[in-house]
Amino acid sequence: MDNGVVTFLTDYGIEPLTLAQAVEERGFGSLFLTEHTHIPASRESPWPGGGELPRRYAHTYDPFVALGAMAAVTERITLGTAVSLVNQHDPIVLAKQVASVDRIAGGRFEFGVGPGWNREEMANHGVDPGTRTARMLEHIAALKTIWTSDEPEFHGTFVDFDPLWSFPKPVRVPPVLIGGGGPTVLDRVLSHGDGWIPLRVPLSGLDEFGKRIAELQQRAADAGRGHLPVTIYGAAPKREALESYAAAGVDRVLFELADHGGDDDRGTDATLRELDRLAEVIR
């Protein structure tokens, strides 16, 4: 089972290249970044985590810019998004951004995606919250068309373009990891994804979660597909927990790094110490 980290990379925390190199040096297999283009000041949409929205949500780097830079200073680790809010992007522009990152990374990029939860954020991008999942799936289909065709065209409900040229192409078609844990998420994984990335599955719920993984793999086999990897966002950083995740059929866990900040290098030092602690768990 692969072990990686995921974080809200902020302007008040550790510097992106320092983080990427530290993750690789400590033996982790992957580094994923979150995405929010902005947070509306209205704060009408309640945070799914409950309570006040943490500061980090409004301070994140653009993940594609940051990951492109991280790719240039790493050699081995997988780099990805967890998750990108694809329905808030122009798919033609996003296709080039993802392809560019993957080229710089030498085929190490994985594309975690989700429909989002902040209704005002979507509305600022012209996205109807009521159709956010349908729009996400159509954007994924359009992206794959651009990545796999020399002269792609696409005609859908939300995306419509005549034949075009868009290069560079990615080194490989980046695996699309579908985020979410709702009752219909496996349908989306099977129809548009190459893997599943659920959020913070509690250890107490692993038996039931393991049944969902078994269902996913059986449905994939019935559809003539191979194994669809499962990545857990926000895994418990305990050795016994890792054994339980593996037994449930999980392929990769992502430990969530806190958004340490502070004057001078205090945030960097705190993050590096946290990485050291996590590295002990996976050894």
Short mmCIF file of C-alpha atoms in Angstrom, two decimals:
data_model
loop_
_atom_site.label_atom_id
_atom_site.label_comp_id
_atom_site.label_asym_id
_atom_site.label_seq_id
_atom_site.Cartn_x
_atom_site.Cartn_y
_atom_site.Cartn_z
CA MET A 1 0.00 0.00 0.00
CA ASP A 2 1.35 3.39 -0.99
CA ASN A 3 1.67 6.13 1.61
CA GLY A 4 1.47 9.80 0.71
CA VAL A 5 0.52 13.20 2.07
CA VAL A 6 -2.08 15.78 1.17
CA THR A 7 -2.15 19.40 2.25
CA PHE A 8 -3.65 22.83 1.84
CA LEU A 9 -0.52 24.53 0.55
CA THR A 10 -0.78 28.11 1.82
CA ASP A 11 1.04 31.39 1.47
CA TYR A 12 1.74 31.44 5.22
CA GLY A 13 3.12 27.90 5.48
CA ILE A 14 6.03 25.86 4.17
CA GLU A 15 7.47 26.86 0.80
CA PRO A 16 6.24 24.54 -2.00
CA LEU A 17 9.61 23.28 -3.25
CA THR A 18 10.88 22.66 0.26
CA LEU A 19 7.77 20.59 0.96
CA ALA A 20 8.07 18.52 -2.22
CA GLN A 21 11.70 17.68 -1.63
CA ALA A 22 11.04 16.85 2.03
CA VAL A 23 8.21 14.48 1.11
CA GLU A 24 10.37 12.63 -1.40
CA GLU A 25 13.41 12.49 0.89
CA ARG A 26 11.36 10.86 3.65
CA GLY A 27 10.21 7.99 1.48
CA PHE A 28 6.59 8.91 0.83
CA GLY A 29 5.15 7.84 -2.49
CA SER A 30 2.94 10.80 -3.31
CA LEU A 31 2.05 14.42 -2.61
CA PHE A 32 -1.41 15.80 -3.33
CA LEU A 33 -2.68 19.39 -3.12
CA THR A 34 -6.18 20.73 -2.53
CA GLU A 35 -7.88 23.40 -4.63
CA HIS A 36 -10.13 26.39 -4.10
CA THR A 37 -9.89 29.27 -6.55
CA HIS A 38 -11.27 31.58 -3.84
CA ILE A 39 -13.66 31.62 -0.89
CA PRO A 40 -16.63 34.00 -1.08
CA ALA A 41 -16.68 36.40 1.86
CA SER A 42 -20.42 35.86 2.28
CA ARG A 43 -19.82 32.47 3.95
CA GLU A 44 -23.40 31.37 3.27
CA SER A 45 -22.51 27.76 2.47
CA PRO A 46 -21.80 25.90 5.72
CA TRP A 47 -18.46 24.14 5.90
CA PRO A 48 -19.03 20.34 5.77
CA GLY A 49 -16.54 19.97 8.62
CA GLY A 50 -18.80 22.00 10.92
CA GLY A 51 -18.08 25.26 12.69
CA GLU A 52 -16.07 28.12 11.25
CA LEU A 53 -14.27 27.62 7.97
CA PRO A 54 -10.52 27.25 8.64
CA ARG A 55 -8.22 30.00 7.41
CA ARG A 56 -6.38 27.67 5.03
CA TYR A 57 -9.28 27.47 2.56
CA ALA A 58 -8.80 31.05 1.40
CA HIS A 59 -4.99 30.93 1.23
CA THR A 60 -4.17 28.02 -1.08
CA TYR A 61 -1.76 28.14 -3.98
CA ASP A 62 -3.01 27.30 -7.44
CA PRO A 63 -2.30 23.56 -7.41
CA PHE A 64 -1.24 23.29 -11.04
CA VAL A 65 1.32 26.08 -10.79
CA ALA A 66 2.66 24.63 -7.54
CA LEU A 67 2.74 21.05 -8.81
CA GLY A 68 4.56 22.08 -11.96
CA ALA A 69 7.26 23.66 -9.82
CA MET A 70 7.33 20.64 -7.51
CA ALA A 71 7.77 18.32 -10.49
CA ALA A 72 10.97 20.11 -11.42
CA VAL A 73 12.61 19.40 -8.05
CA THR A 74 11.45 15.79 -7.55
CA GLU A 75 12.08 12.58 -9.44
CA ARG A 76 10.01 9.79 -7.93
CA ILE A 77 6.85 10.84 -6.10
CA THR A 78 3.40 10.94 -7.65
CA LEU A 79 1.98 14.48 -7.75
CA GLY A 80 -1.73 15.13 -7.79
CA THR A 81 -4.83 17.07 -6.83
CA ALA A 82 -7.19 16.08 -4.03
CA VAL A 83 -9.36 17.40 -5.32
CA SER A 84 -9.60 19.77 -8.26
CA LEU A 85 -12.98 21.43 -8.71
CA VAL A 86 -13.07 20.80 -12.44
CA ASN A 87 -16.53 22.21 -13.04
CA GLN A 88 -15.16 25.66 -12.13
CA HIS A 89 -12.57 25.56 -14.94
CA ASP A 90 -12.72 26.12 -18.66
CA PRO A 91 -12.01 22.55 -19.85
CA ILE A 92 -9.85 23.62 -22.81
CA VAL A 93 -7.59 25.65 -20.53
CA LEU A 94 -7.59 22.96 -17.84
CA ALA A 95 -6.65 20.26 -20.35
CA LYS A 96 -3.50 22.21 -21.25
CA GLN A 97 -2.67 22.92 -17.60
CA VAL A 98 -2.90 19.25 -16.64
CA ALA A 99 -1.00 18.09 -19.72
CA SER A 100 1.75 20.62 -19.04
CA VAL A 101 2.14 19.51 -15.42
CA ASP A 102 2.20 15.86 -16.46
CA ARG A 103 4.86 16.53 -19.10
CA ILE A 104 7.05 18.39 -16.63
CA ALA A 105 6.54 15.56 -14.12
CA GLY A 106 7.37 12.86 -16.65
CA GLY A 107 3.99 11.17 -16.35
CA ARG A 108 3.75 11.35 -12.54
CA PHE A 109 0.52 13.36 -12.29
CA GLU A 110 -2.79 11.98 -10.98
CA PHE A 111 -5.98 13.98 -11.25
CA GLY A 112 -8.24 13.82 -8.20
CA VAL A 113 -11.53 15.59 -8.92
CA GLY A 114 -14.72 16.53 -7.12
CA PRO A 115 -17.86 18.64 -7.66
CA GLY A 116 -17.27 20.96 -4.69
CA TRP A 117 -19.47 22.06 -1.80
CA ASN A 118 -19.37 25.88 -1.73
CA ARG A 119 -22.38 27.07 -3.69
CA GLU A 120 -21.31 30.73 -3.83
CA GLU A 121 -17.87 29.75 -5.11
CA MET A 122 -19.52 27.82 -7.94
CA ALA A 123 -21.90 30.66 -8.72
CA ASN A 124 -18.98 33.09 -9.07
CA HIS A 125 -17.70 30.81 -11.84
CA GLY A 126 -21.11 30.70 -13.51
CA VAL A 127 -21.78 27.14 -12.33
CA ASP A 128 -25.30 26.17 -11.27
CA PRO A 129 -24.88 24.21 -8.02
CA GLY A 130 -27.81 22.04 -9.05
CA THR A 131 -25.89 20.66 -12.03
CA ARG A 132 -22.39 20.66 -10.56
CA THR A 133 -21.92 16.87 -10.71
CA ALA A 134 -23.26 16.54 -14.24
CA ARG A 135 -21.01 19.40 -15.33
CA MET A 136 -18.00 17.79 -13.62
CA LEU A 137 -18.55 14.52 -15.47
CA GLU A 138 -18.93 16.26 -18.81
CA HIS A 139 -15.78 18.29 -18.20
CA ILE A 140 -13.89 15.06 -17.45
CA ALA A 141 -15.12 13.57 -20.72
CA ALA A 142 -14.06 16.69 -22.62
CA LEU A 143 -10.62 16.68 -20.99
CA LYS A 144 -10.00 13.06 -21.96
CA THR A 145 -11.08 13.83 -25.51
CA ILE A 146 -8.55 16.65 -25.74
CA TRP A 147 -5.77 14.51 -24.24
CA THR A 148 -6.34 11.54 -26.54
CA SER A 149 -7.13 13.08 -29.93
CA ASP A 150 -4.94 15.11 -32.26
CA GLU A 151 -7.97 17.04 -33.46
CA PRO A 152 -10.58 16.76 -30.71
CA GLU A 153 -14.12 18.06 -30.81
CA PHE A 154 -16.85 17.84 -28.20
CA HIS A 155 -20.53 18.67 -28.20
CA GLY A 156 -22.33 18.37 -24.89
CA THR A 157 -24.69 20.21 -22.60
CA PHE A 158 -22.03 22.28 -20.81
CA VAL A 159 -19.02 21.95 -23.13
CA ASP A 160 -19.16 22.57 -26.85
CA PHE A 161 -16.27 23.02 -29.25
CA ASP A 162 -15.50 22.20 -32.85
CA PRO A 163 -12.25 20.43 -33.89
CA LEU A 164 -9.19 22.09 -32.36
CA TRP A 165 -5.47 21.61 -31.84
CA SER A 166 -4.20 21.43 -28.27
CA PHE A 167 -0.66 20.38 -27.49
CA PRO A 168 1.34 19.22 -25.63
CA LYS A 169 -0.42 15.99 -24.80
CA PRO A 170 0.26 14.41 -21.41
CA VAL A 171 2.87 11.67 -21.19
CA ARG A 172 -0.01 9.37 -20.31
CA VAL A 173 -3.69 10.11 -19.84
CA PRO A 174 -3.61 11.12 -16.17
CA PRO A 175 -5.61 8.75 -13.95
CA VAL A 176 -8.81 10.47 -12.87
CA LEU A 177 -9.63 9.78 -9.21
CA ILE A 178 -13.25 10.52 -8.41
CA GLY A 179 -13.81 12.11 -5.01
CA GLY A 180 -16.78 11.61 -2.72
CA GLY A 181 -18.45 9.02 -0.54
CA GLY A 182 -22.14 9.31 -1.32
CA PRO A 183 -24.44 6.46 -2.36
CA THR A 184 -23.91 6.98 -6.12
CA VAL A 185 -20.18 7.75 -6.17
CA LEU A 186 -19.22 4.28 -7.39
CA ASP A 187 -21.36 4.86 -10.48
CA ARG A 188 -19.23 7.92 -11.26
CA VAL A 189 -15.98 6.09 -10.58
CA LEU A 190 -17.00 3.38 -13.04
CA SER A 191 -18.36 5.71 -15.71
CA HIS A 192 -15.69 8.43 -15.70
CA GLY A 193 -12.90 7.50 -13.31
CA ASP A 194 -9.77 5.45 -13.04
CA GLY A 195 -9.87 5.28 -9.24
CA TRP A 196 -11.73 6.43 -6.13
CA ILE A 197 -10.60 8.98 -3.53
CA PRO A 198 -13.03 9.08 -0.57
CA LEU A 199 -12.58 11.53 2.28
CA ARG A 200 -11.64 10.56 5.86
CA VAL A 201 -13.10 7.10 6.26
CA PRO A 202 -13.27 6.44 10.03
CA LEU A 203 -11.64 3.29 11.33
CA SER A 204 -14.95 2.32 12.89
CA GLY A 205 -16.49 2.25 9.41
CA LEU A 206 -13.84 0.20 7.64
CA ASP A 207 -15.86 -3.02 7.56
CA GLU A 208 -18.65 -1.35 5.63
CA PHE A 209 -16.13 0.58 3.54
CA GLY A 210 -14.39 -2.67 2.63
CA LYS A 211 -17.71 -3.96 1.26
CA ARG A 212 -17.97 -0.89 -0.95
CA ILE A 213 -14.45 -1.48 -2.24
CA ALA A 214 -15.33 -5.11 -2.99
CA GLU A 215 -18.44 -3.92 -4.83
CA LEU A 216 -16.39 -1.46 -6.85
CA GLN A 217 -13.86 -4.09 -7.89
CA GLN A 218 -16.55 -6.63 -8.77
CA ARG A 219 -18.45 -4.11 -10.87
CA ALA A 220 -15.21 -3.09 -12.56
CA ALA A 221 -14.43 -6.73 -13.38
CA ASP A 222 -17.97 -7.27 -14.69
CA ALA A 223 -17.46 -4.26 -16.98
CA GLY A 224 -14.21 -5.71 -18.31
CA ARG A 225 -12.04 -3.25 -16.46
CA GLY A 226 -9.00 -3.93 -14.34
CA HIS A 227 -8.40 -3.08 -10.71
CA LEU A 228 -9.51 0.46 -9.80
CA PRO A 229 -7.22 1.84 -7.08
CA VAL A 230 -8.68 3.35 -3.92
CA THR A 231 -6.97 6.26 -2.17
CA ILE A 232 -8.14 7.50 1.24
CA TYR A 233 -7.78 11.22 1.91
CA GLY A 234 -7.07 11.95 5.58
CA ALA A 235 -5.93 8.57 6.87
CA ALA A 236 -5.26 7.95 10.56
CA PRO A 237 -1.47 8.10 11.10
CA LYS A 238 -1.16 4.86 13.08
CA ARG A 239 0.57 1.61 12.14
CA GLU A 240 -2.40 -0.51 13.16
CA ALA A 241 -4.66 1.72 11.08
CA LEU A 242 -2.51 1.11 8.00
CA GLU A 243 -2.96 -2.63 8.44
CA SER A 244 -6.72 -2.16 8.65
CA TYR A 245 -6.81 0.01 5.54
CA ALA A 246 -4.82 -2.57 3.59
CA ALA A 247 -7.09 -5.38 4.77
CA ALA A 248 -10.12 -3.40 3.54
CA GLY A 249 -8.63 -3.18 0.05
CA VAL A 250 -7.20 0.34 0.14
CA ASP A 251 -4.32 0.94 -2.28
CA ARG A 252 -3.02 4.26 -0.97
CA VAL A 253 -3.47 6.45 2.07
CA LEU A 254 -2.90 10.19 2.21
CA PHE A 255 -2.01 11.70 5.58
CA GLU A 256 -3.27 15.27 5.85
CA LEU A 257 -0.59 17.76 6.87
CA ALA A 258 -1.66 20.61 9.11
CA ASP A 259 -1.31 24.15 7.74
CA HIS A 260 1.48 25.23 10.06
CA GLY A 261 2.28 28.93 9.88
CA GLY A 262 4.17 31.57 11.78
CA ASP A 263 6.88 34.14 11.62
CA ASP A 264 10.25 33.33 10.09
CA ASP A 265 10.71 29.54 9.69
CA ARG A 266 8.46 28.30 12.46
CA GLY A 267 5.82 27.00 10.05
CA THR A 268 8.43 25.23 7.96
CA ASP A 269 10.06 23.65 10.99
CA ALA A 270 6.71 22.46 12.34
CA THR A 271 5.77 20.90 9.00
CA LEU A 272 9.11 19.11 8.71
CA ARG A 273 8.72 17.73 12.22
CA GLU A 274 5.23 16.49 11.32
CA LEU A 275 6.62 14.80 8.21
CA ASP A 276 9.27 13.13 10.35
CA ARG A 277 6.58 11.76 12.66
CA LEU A 278 4.55 10.46 9.74
CA ALA A 279 7.63 8.88 8.18
CA GLU A 280 8.09 6.85 11.37
CA VAL A 281 4.57 5.46 10.96
CA ILE A 282 5.26 4.06 7.48
CA ARG A 283 8.67 2.55 8.26
#
